[in-house]
PDB file of C-alpha atoms in Angstrom:
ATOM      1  CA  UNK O  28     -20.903  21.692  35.231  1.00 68.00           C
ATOM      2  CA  UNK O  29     -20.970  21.072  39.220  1.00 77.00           C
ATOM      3  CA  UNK O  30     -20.507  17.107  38.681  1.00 81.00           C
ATOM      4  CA  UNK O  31     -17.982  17.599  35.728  1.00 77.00           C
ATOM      5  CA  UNK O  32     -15.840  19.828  38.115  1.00 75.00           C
ATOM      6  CA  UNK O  33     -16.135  17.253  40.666  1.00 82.00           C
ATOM      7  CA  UNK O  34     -15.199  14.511  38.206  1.00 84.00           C
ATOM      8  CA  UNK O  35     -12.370  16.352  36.943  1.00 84.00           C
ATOM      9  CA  UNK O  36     -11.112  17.035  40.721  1.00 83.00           C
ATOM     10  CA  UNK O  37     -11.234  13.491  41.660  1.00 88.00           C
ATOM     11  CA  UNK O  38      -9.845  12.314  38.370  1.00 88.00           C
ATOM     12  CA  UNK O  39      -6.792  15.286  39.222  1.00 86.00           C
ATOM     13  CA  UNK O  40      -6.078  13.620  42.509  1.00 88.00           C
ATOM     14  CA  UNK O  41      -5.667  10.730  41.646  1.00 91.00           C
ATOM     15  CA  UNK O  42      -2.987  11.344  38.882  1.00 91.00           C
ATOM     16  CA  UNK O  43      -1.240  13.068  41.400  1.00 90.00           C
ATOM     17  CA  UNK O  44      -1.448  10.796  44.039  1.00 91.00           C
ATOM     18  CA  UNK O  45       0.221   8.704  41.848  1.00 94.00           C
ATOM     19  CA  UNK O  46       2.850  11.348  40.141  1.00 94.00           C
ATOM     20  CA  UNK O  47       4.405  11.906  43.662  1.00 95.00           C
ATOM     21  CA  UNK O  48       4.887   8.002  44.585  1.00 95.00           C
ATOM     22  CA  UNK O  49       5.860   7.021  41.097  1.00 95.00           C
ATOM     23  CA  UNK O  50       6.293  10.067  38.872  1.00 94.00           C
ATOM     24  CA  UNK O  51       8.856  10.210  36.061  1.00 93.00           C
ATOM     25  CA  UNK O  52       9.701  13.901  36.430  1.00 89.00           C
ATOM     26  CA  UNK O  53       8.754  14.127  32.398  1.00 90.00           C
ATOM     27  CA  UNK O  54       5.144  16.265  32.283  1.00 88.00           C
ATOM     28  CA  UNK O  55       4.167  15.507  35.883  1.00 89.00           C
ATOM     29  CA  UNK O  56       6.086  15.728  39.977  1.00 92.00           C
ATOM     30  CA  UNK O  57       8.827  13.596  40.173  1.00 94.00           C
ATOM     31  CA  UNK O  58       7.648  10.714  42.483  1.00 95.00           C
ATOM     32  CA  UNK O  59       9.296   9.298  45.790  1.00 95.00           C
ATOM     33  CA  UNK O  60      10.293   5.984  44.650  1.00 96.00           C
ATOM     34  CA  UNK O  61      11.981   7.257  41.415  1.00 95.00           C
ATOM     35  CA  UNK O  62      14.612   8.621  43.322  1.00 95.00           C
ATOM     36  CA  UNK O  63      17.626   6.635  43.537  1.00 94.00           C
ATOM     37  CA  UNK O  64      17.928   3.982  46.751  1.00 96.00           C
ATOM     38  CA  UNK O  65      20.724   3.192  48.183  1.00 96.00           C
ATOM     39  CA  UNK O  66      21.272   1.290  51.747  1.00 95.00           C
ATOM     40  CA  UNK O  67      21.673   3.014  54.957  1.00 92.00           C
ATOM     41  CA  UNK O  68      25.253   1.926  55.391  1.00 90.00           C
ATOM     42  CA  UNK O  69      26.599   3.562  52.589  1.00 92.00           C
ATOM     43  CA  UNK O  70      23.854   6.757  52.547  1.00 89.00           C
ATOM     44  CA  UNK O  71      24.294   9.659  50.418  1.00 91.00           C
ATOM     45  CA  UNK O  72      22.566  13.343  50.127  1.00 93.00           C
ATOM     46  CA  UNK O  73      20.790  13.097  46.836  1.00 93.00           C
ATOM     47  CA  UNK O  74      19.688   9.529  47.344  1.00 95.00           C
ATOM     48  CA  UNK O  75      17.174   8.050  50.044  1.00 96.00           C
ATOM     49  CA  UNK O  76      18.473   5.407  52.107  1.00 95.00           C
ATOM     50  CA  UNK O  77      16.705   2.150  52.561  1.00 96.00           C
ATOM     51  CA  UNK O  78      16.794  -0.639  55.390  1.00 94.00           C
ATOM     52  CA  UNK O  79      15.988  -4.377  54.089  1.00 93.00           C
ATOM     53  CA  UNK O  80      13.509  -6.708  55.480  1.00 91.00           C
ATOM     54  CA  UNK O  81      15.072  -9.800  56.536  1.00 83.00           C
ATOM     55  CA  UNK O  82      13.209 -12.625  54.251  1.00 85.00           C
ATOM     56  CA  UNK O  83      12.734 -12.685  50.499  1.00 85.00           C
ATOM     57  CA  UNK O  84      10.469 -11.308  48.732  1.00 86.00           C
ATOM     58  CA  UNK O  85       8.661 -10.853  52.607  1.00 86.00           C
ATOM     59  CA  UNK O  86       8.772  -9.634  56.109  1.00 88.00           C
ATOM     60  CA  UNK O  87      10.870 -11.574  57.810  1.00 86.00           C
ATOM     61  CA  UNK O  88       9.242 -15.048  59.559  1.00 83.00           C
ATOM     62  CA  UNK O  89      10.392 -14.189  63.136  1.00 83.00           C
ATOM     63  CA  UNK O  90      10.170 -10.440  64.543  1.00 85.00           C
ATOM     64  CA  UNK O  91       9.689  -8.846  61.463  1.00 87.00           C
ATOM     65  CA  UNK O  92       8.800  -5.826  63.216  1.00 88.00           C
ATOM     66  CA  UNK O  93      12.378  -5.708  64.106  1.00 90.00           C
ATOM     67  CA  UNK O  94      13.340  -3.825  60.539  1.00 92.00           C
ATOM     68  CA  UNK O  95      10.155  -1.179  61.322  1.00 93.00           C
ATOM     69  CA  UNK O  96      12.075  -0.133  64.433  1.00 93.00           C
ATOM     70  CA  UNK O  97      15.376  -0.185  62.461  1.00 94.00           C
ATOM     71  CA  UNK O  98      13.578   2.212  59.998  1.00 95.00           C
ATOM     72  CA  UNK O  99      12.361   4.525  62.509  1.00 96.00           C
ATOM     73  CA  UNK O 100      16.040   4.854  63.521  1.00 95.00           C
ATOM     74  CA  UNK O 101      17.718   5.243  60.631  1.00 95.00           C
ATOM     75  CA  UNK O 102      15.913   8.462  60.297  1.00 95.00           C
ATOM     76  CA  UNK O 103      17.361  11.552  62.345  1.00 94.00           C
ATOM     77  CA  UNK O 104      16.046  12.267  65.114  1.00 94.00           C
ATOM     78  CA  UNK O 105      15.070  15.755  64.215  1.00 94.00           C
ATOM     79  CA  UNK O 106      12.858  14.435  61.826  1.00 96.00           C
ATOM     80  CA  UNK O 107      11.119  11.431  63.976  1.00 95.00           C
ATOM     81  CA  UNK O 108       8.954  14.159  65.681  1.00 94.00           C
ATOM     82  CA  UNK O 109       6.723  14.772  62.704  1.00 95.00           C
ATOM     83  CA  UNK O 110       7.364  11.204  61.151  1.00 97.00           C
ATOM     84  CA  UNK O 111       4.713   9.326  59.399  1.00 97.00           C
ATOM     85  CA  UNK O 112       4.276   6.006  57.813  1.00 96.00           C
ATOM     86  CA  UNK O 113       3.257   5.847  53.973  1.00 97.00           C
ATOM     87  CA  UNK O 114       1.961   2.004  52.494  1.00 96.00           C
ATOM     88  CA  UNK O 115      -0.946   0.728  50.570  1.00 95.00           C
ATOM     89  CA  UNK O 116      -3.660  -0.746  52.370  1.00 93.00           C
ATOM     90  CA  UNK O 117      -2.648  -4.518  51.507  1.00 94.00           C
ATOM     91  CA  UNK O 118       0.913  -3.549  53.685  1.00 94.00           C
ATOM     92  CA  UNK O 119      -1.259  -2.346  55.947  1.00 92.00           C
ATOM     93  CA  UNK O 120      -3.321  -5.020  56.272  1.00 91.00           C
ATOM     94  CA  UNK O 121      -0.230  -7.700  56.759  1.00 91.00           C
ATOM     95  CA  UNK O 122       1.772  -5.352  59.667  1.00 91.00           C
ATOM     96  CA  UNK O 123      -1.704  -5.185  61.862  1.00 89.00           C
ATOM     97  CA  UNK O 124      -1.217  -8.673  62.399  1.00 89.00           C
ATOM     98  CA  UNK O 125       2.026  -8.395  63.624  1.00 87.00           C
ATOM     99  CA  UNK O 126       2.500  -8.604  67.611  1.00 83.00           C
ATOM    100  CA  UNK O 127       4.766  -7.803  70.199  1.00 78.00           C
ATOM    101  CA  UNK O 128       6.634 -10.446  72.455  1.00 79.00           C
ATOM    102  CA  UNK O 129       3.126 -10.132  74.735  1.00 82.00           C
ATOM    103  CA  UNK O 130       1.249 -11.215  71.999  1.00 80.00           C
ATOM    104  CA  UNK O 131      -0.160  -7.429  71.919  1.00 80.00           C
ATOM    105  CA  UNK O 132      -0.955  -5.616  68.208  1.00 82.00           C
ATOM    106  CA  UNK O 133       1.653  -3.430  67.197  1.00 80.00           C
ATOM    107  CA  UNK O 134      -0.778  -1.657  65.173  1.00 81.00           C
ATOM    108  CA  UNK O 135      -3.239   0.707  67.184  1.00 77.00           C
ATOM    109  CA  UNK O 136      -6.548   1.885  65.466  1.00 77.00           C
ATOM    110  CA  UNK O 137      -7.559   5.421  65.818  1.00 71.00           C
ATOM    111  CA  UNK O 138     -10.363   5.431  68.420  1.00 66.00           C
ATOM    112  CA  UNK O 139     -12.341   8.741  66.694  1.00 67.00           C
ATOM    113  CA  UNK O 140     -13.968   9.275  63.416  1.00 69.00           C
ATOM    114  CA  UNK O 141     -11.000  11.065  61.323  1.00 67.00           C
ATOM    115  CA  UNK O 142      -8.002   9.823  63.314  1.00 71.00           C
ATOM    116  CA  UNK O 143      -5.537   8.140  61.473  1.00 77.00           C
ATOM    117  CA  UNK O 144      -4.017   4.851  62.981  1.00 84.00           C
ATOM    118  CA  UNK O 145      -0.665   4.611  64.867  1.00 87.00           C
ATOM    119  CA  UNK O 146       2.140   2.223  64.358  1.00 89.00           C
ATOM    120  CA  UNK O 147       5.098   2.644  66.854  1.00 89.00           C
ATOM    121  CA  UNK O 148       3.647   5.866  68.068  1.00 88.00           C
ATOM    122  CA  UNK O 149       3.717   7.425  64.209  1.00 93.00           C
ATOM    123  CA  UNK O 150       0.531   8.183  62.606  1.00 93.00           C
ATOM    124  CA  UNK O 151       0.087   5.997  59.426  1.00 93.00           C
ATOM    125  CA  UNK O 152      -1.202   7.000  56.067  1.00 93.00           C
ATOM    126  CA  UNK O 153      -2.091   4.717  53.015  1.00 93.00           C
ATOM    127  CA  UNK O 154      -1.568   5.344  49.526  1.00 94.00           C
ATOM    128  CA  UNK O 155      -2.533   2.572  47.238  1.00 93.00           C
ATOM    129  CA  UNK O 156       0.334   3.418  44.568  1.00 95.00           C
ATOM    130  CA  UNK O 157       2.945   2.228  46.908  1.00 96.00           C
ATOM    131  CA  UNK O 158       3.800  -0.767  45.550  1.00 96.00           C
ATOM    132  CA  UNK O 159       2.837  -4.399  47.150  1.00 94.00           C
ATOM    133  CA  UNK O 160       5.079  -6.252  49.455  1.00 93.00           C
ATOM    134  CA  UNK O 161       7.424  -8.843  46.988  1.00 91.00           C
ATOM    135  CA  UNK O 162      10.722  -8.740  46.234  1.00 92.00           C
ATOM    136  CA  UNK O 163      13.069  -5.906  45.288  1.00 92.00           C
ATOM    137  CA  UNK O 164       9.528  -3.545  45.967  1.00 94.00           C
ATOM    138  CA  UNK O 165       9.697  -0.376  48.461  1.00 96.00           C
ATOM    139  CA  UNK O 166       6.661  -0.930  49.984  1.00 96.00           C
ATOM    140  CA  UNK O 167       6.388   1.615  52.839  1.00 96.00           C
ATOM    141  CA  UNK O 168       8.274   4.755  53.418  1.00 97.00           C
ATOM    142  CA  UNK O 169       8.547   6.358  56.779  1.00 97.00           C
ATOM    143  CA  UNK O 170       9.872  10.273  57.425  1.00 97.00           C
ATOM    144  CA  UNK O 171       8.754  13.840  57.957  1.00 97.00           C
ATOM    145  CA  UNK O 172       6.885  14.340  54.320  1.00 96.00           C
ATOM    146  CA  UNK O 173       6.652  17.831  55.085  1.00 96.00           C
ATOM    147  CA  UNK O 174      10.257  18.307  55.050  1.00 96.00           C
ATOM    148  CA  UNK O 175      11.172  15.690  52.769  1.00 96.00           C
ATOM    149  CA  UNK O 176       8.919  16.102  49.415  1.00 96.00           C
ATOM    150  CA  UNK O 177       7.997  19.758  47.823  1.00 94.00           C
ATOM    151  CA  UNK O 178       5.030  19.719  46.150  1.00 93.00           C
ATOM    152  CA  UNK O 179       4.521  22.272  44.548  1.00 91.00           C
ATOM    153  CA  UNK O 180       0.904  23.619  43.156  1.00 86.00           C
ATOM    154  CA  UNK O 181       0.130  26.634  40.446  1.00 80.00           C
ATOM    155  CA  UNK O 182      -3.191  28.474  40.701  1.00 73.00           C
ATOM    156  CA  UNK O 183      -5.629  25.555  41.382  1.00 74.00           C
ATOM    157  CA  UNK O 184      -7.817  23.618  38.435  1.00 76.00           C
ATOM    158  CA  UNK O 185      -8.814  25.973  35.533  1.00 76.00           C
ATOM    159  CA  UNK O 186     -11.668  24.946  33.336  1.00 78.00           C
ATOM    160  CA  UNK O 187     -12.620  26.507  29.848  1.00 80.00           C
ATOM    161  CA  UNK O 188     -16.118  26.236  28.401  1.00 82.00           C
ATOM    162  CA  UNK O 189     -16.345  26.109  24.841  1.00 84.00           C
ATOM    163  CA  UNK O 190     -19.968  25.908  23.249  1.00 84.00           C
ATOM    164  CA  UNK O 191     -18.881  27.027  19.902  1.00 87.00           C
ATOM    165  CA  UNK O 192     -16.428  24.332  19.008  1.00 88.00           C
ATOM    166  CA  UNK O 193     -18.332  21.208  18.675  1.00 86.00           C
ATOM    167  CA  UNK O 194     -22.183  22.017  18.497  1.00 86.00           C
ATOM    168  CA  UNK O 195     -24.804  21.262  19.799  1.00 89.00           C
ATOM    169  CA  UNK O 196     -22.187  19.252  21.951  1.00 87.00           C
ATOM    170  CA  UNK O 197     -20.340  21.677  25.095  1.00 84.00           C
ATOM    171  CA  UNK O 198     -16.280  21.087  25.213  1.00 85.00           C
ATOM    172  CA  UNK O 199     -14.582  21.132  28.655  1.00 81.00           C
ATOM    173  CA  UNK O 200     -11.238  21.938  28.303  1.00 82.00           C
ATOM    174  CA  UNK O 201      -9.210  21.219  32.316  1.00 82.00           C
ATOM    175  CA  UNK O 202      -5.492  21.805  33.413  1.00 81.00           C
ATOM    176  CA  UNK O 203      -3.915  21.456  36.173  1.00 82.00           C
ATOM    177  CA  UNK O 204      -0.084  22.576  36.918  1.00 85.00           C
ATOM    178  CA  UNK O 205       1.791  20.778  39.847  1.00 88.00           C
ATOM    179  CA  UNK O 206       5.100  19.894  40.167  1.00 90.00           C
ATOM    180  CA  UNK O 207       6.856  17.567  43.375  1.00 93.00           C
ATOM    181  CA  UNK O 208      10.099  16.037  44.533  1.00 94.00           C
ATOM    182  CA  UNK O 209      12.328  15.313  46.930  1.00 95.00           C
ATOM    183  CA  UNK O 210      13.685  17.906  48.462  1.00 95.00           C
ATOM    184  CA  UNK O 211      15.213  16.715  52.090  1.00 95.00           C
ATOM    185  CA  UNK O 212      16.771  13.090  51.649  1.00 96.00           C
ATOM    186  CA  UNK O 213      17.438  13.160  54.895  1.00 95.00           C
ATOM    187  CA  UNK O 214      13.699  13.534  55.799  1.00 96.00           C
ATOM    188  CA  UNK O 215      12.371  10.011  54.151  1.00 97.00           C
ATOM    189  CA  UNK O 216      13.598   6.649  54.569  1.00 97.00           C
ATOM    190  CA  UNK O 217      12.213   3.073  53.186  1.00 97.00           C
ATOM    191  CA  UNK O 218      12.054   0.026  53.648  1.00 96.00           C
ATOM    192  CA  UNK O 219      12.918  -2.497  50.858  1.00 96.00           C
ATOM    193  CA  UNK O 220      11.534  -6.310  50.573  1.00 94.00           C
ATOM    194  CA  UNK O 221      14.723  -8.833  50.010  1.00 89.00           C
ATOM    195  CA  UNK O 222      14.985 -10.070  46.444  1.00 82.00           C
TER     196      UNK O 222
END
């Protein structure tokens, strides 16, 4: 029963995880980049506002860093304090090569066991269901998430044990309830690859 709770935990996060990037809003948290996008110029409360990256389907070929700075300033300043970045690994991996005008990595690796990265003095975070870089994609998101998304979690896991229903056989019946969404536009912008 130990493993099987594990199992189920694991199994729990991971539906989340994905729920508040991509979630519908139907029977699970409405996710992040089913909001509605719209570009900075022409932002709106009830939508989050996106900056463009320069090259299609790409970061642009010369100082594509450029847009990341734009993106950290096209967020409020109240909210920069507690700012983080939010991409999948494979964005990751393709910004830690990029380099300032001294040839010096934007990207900075924690130093300690359990500290996260930094990119342009804001912690980073990866989530592998943001979507890869390629065109039209919102592949990293950048704002005070504590602000910005609600998530919002009833009770914890609940598990039923039922020996009688199926014998000899033991039925393990899980829910979880959790609901999530944006609840500070202002709080999150992203950054959207050129079509």
């Amino acid at each position: 029963e130990n493993w099987l709770a594990d199992e189920v935990t694991m199994t729990f996060q991971e539906q989340e995880n994905d729920a508040f990037i991509n979630g519908n809003g139907v029977t699970r948290p409405r996710g992040l980049l089913t909001e509605t996008m719209i570009a900075n110029a022409s932002y709106a409360w009830g939508k989050i506002g996106f900056t463009v990256s320069g090259a299609a389907a790409d970061f642009a070929a010369t100082n594509p860093s450029d847009k990341l700075i734009d993106v950290v300033h096209s967020l409020k300043r109240g909210y920069r304090s507690n700012a983080t970045w939010l991409m999948s690994d494979l964005t990751l991996a393709a910004i830690r090569k990029f380099k300032s005008g001294q040839g010096d990595y934007l990207w900075q690796p924690g130093l300690q066991q359990g500290q996260v990265g930094v990119l342009m003095g804001y912690p980073v975070v990866t989530d592998d269901n943001m979507p890869a870089v390629g065109a039209g994609n919102f592949p990293i998101a950048f704002g005070d998430f504590k602000r910005g998304y609600l998530i919002v979690d009833r009770v914890g896991i609940s598990i039923l044990r039922d020996p009688f229903s199926a014998k000899p056989h033991i039925l393990f019946d899980t829910r979880k309830r959790v609901g999530g969404g944006v609840q500070n536009f202002e709080a999150i912008k992203v950054l959207k690859i050129s079509a």
